[in-house]
Amino acid sequence: MTTQVIVLNGGSSSGKSGIVRCLQAVLPDPWLALGVDSLVEAMPASMQGSDAGIEFAPDGGVSVGPQFRMLDAAWAEGVAAMVRAGARVIIDDVFLGGAASQGRWQKVLAGLDVLWVGVKCESAVAAGREIARGDRVRGMAELQAEVVHQGVTYDLEVDTTRTESLECARTIAARVR
């Protein structure tokens, strides 16, 4: 079977977005890149900072409410529908719920050929990237570095602590059928 979906899971500032861009450059066929950040940006401003939507705590914690969960579920179903319609998709996500988050994706992607990739990065390095980016609540990278991988099963893991995005992308691309 041909790989239809690549799911990248890692904490904030772990290097997923850079890997996605490199994957799109090195893979021979066109792949769409869809990420949780795009979902959050697509939501109405009223849902950001709302207990029904998504809240970013001053310490970097993230909590989501029922409206966010509903839209997130619909978005995931939509991503799966695009794949079933013939698109190849790279998903850039942050499994805040660890294994439960992966289970949600496994359910909607059932029957598709998925490559599960863990994107790891030492928390201190991710925290430094977070500061350099300037577009994240400080503390997210450190809080998420380990929790997003708890109970998650991968086909492949890459570590961006000392490995560049392009090298990680090439490693992932070598596993794409």
Short mmCIF file of N, CA, C and O in Angstrom, two decimals, residues 6-12 14 16 91-99 101-102 105 115-121 144-150 152-154 156-158:
data_model
loop_
_atom_site.label_atom_id
_atom_site.label_comp_id
_atom_site.label_asym_id
_atom_site.label_seq_id
_atom_site.Cartn_x
_atom_site.Cartn_y
_atom_site.Cartn_z
N ILE A 6 1.08 11.26 6.56
CA ILE A 6 2.20 11.29 7.50
C ILE A 6 1.72 12.13 8.67
O ILE A 6 1.33 13.29 8.49
N VAL A 7 1.72 11.56 9.87
CA VAL A 7 1.33 12.31 11.06
C VAL A 7 2.60 12.60 11.86
O VAL A 7 3.28 11.68 12.31
N LEU A 8 2.90 13.88 12.00
CA LEU A 8 4.02 14.32 12.83
C LEU A 8 3.46 14.79 14.17
O LEU A 8 2.60 15.68 14.20
N ASN A 9 3.94 14.20 15.25
CA ASN A 9 3.52 14.63 16.58
C ASN A 9 4.75 15.06 17.36
O ASN A 9 5.75 14.34 17.43
N GLY A 10 4.66 16.23 17.96
CA GLY A 10 5.74 16.72 18.81
C GLY A 10 5.27 17.97 19.53
O GLY A 10 4.26 18.58 19.17
N GLY A 11 6.00 18.33 20.55
CA GLY A 11 5.66 19.51 21.32
C GLY A 11 5.90 20.80 20.54
O GLY A 11 6.49 20.79 19.46
N SER A 12 5.43 21.87 21.11
CA SER A 12 5.64 23.19 20.54
C SER A 12 7.13 23.45 20.35
O SER A 12 7.95 23.09 21.20
N SER A 14 9.27 22.04 18.53
CA SER A 14 10.13 20.85 18.38
C SER A 14 10.72 20.74 16.99
O SER A 14 11.62 19.94 16.77
N LYS A 16 8.59 20.58 14.00
CA LYS A 16 7.66 19.93 13.07
C LYS A 16 7.42 20.75 11.81
O LYS A 16 7.46 20.21 10.71
N ILE A 91 0.18 15.76 8.43
CA ILE A 91 -0.49 16.38 9.57
C ILE A 91 0.56 16.77 10.61
O ILE A 91 1.36 15.94 11.03
N ASP A 92 0.54 18.02 11.02
CA ASP A 92 1.45 18.58 12.02
C ASP A 92 0.60 18.82 13.27
O ASP A 92 -0.21 19.74 13.31
N ASP A 93 0.78 17.95 14.29
CA ASP A 93 -0.10 18.04 15.46
C ASP A 93 0.70 18.00 16.75
O ASP A 93 1.89 17.67 16.76
N VAL A 94 0.02 18.34 17.82
CA VAL A 94 0.56 18.30 19.17
C VAL A 94 -0.42 17.47 20.00
O VAL A 94 -1.51 17.94 20.31
N PHE A 95 -0.05 16.24 20.31
CA PHE A 95 -0.95 15.33 21.03
C PHE A 95 -0.96 15.67 22.52
O PHE A 95 -0.36 14.96 23.33
N LEU A 96 -1.67 16.73 22.89
CA LEU A 96 -1.73 17.12 24.29
C LEU A 96 -2.29 16.00 25.17
O LEU A 96 -1.95 15.91 26.34
N GLY A 97 -3.12 15.15 24.58
CA GLY A 97 -3.70 14.02 25.31
C GLY A 97 -2.92 12.74 25.13
O GLY A 97 -3.42 11.66 25.49
N GLY A 98 -1.71 12.82 24.58
CA GLY A 98 -0.89 11.62 24.40
C GLY A 98 -1.61 10.56 23.59
O GLY A 98 -2.09 10.82 22.48
N ALA A 99 -1.70 9.35 24.15
CA ALA A 99 -2.29 8.20 23.45
C ALA A 99 -3.74 8.46 23.05
O ALA A 99 -4.19 8.00 22.00
N SER A 101 -5.05 11.28 22.09
CA SER A 101 -5.02 12.10 20.88
C SER A 101 -4.70 11.25 19.67
O SER A 101 -5.31 11.41 18.60
N GLN A 102 -3.75 10.33 19.81
CA GLN A 102 -3.44 9.44 18.69
C GLN A 102 -4.65 8.57 18.37
O GLN A 102 -4.96 8.35 17.19
N TRP A 105 -7.07 10.26 16.05
CA TRP A 105 -6.61 10.23 14.66
C TRP A 105 -6.70 8.83 14.08
O TRP A 105 -7.08 8.65 12.92
N LEU A 115 1.80 6.88 8.20
CA LEU A 115 3.13 6.80 8.79
C LEU A 115 3.12 7.71 10.02
O LEU A 115 2.95 8.93 9.90
N TRP A 116 3.28 7.10 11.19
CA TRP A 116 3.26 7.83 12.47
C TRP A 116 4.68 8.20 12.85
O TRP A 116 5.53 7.32 13.01
N VAL A 117 4.94 9.52 13.00
CA VAL A 117 6.29 10.00 13.28
C VAL A 117 6.30 10.84 14.55
O VAL A 117 5.56 11.82 14.66
N GLY A 118 7.16 10.46 15.48
CA GLY A 118 7.38 11.25 16.68
C GLY A 118 8.51 12.22 16.44
O GLY A 118 9.60 11.82 16.02
N VAL A 119 8.26 13.50 16.68
CA VAL A 119 9.29 14.53 16.53
C VAL A 119 9.69 14.95 17.93
O VAL A 119 8.93 15.61 18.64
N LYS A 120 10.89 14.54 18.32
CA LYS A 120 11.37 14.81 19.67
C LYS A 120 12.43 15.90 19.65
O LYS A 120 13.11 16.09 18.64
N CYS A 121 12.54 16.58 20.77
CA CYS A 121 13.54 17.64 20.93
C CYS A 121 13.72 17.85 22.43
O CYS A 121 12.74 17.91 23.17
N GLN A 144 5.32 20.68 26.99
CA GLN A 144 4.83 19.71 26.02
C GLN A 144 5.88 18.71 25.56
O GLN A 144 5.52 17.66 25.00
N ALA A 145 7.15 18.97 25.78
CA ALA A 145 8.23 18.15 25.21
C ALA A 145 8.06 16.66 25.46
O ALA A 145 8.32 15.85 24.58
N GLU A 146 7.61 16.27 26.62
CA GLU A 146 7.48 14.85 26.96
C GLU A 146 6.04 14.37 26.93
O GLU A 146 5.76 13.27 26.46
N VAL A 147 5.12 15.19 27.42
CA VAL A 147 3.73 14.74 27.60
C VAL A 147 3.07 14.34 26.29
O VAL A 147 2.24 13.42 26.26
N VAL A 148 3.42 14.97 25.18
CA VAL A 148 2.79 14.67 23.90
C VAL A 148 3.15 13.28 23.38
O VAL A 148 2.46 12.75 22.51
N HIS A 149 4.21 12.69 23.92
CA HIS A 149 4.66 11.37 23.47
C HIS A 149 4.20 10.23 24.39
O HIS A 149 4.39 9.06 24.04
N GLN A 150 3.59 10.56 25.52
CA GLN A 150 3.22 9.53 26.49
C GLN A 150 2.17 8.58 25.92
O GLN A 150 1.08 9.00 25.55
N VAL A 152 2.14 7.07 23.11
CA VAL A 152 1.98 7.15 21.66
C VAL A 152 2.92 6.14 21.00
O VAL A 152 4.08 6.01 21.38
N THR A 153 2.40 5.45 20.00
CA THR A 153 3.18 4.47 19.25
C THR A 153 3.54 5.05 17.89
O THR A 153 2.68 5.59 17.20
N TYR A 154 4.82 4.93 17.54
CA TYR A 154 5.30 5.49 16.28
C TYR A 154 5.89 4.41 15.37
O TYR A 154 6.39 3.40 15.84
N LEU A 156 8.26 5.63 13.39
CA LEU A 156 9.57 6.26 13.26
C LEU A 156 9.65 7.45 14.21
O LEU A 156 8.65 8.13 14.43
N GLU A 157 10.82 7.66 14.78
CA GLU A 157 11.05 8.84 15.61
C GLU A 157 12.26 9.59 15.07
O GLU A 157 13.23 8.96 14.63
N VAL A 158 12.19 10.91 15.08
CA VAL A 158 13.32 11.76 14.74
C VAL A 158 13.55 12.71 15.90
O VAL A 158 12.62 13.04 16.63
#
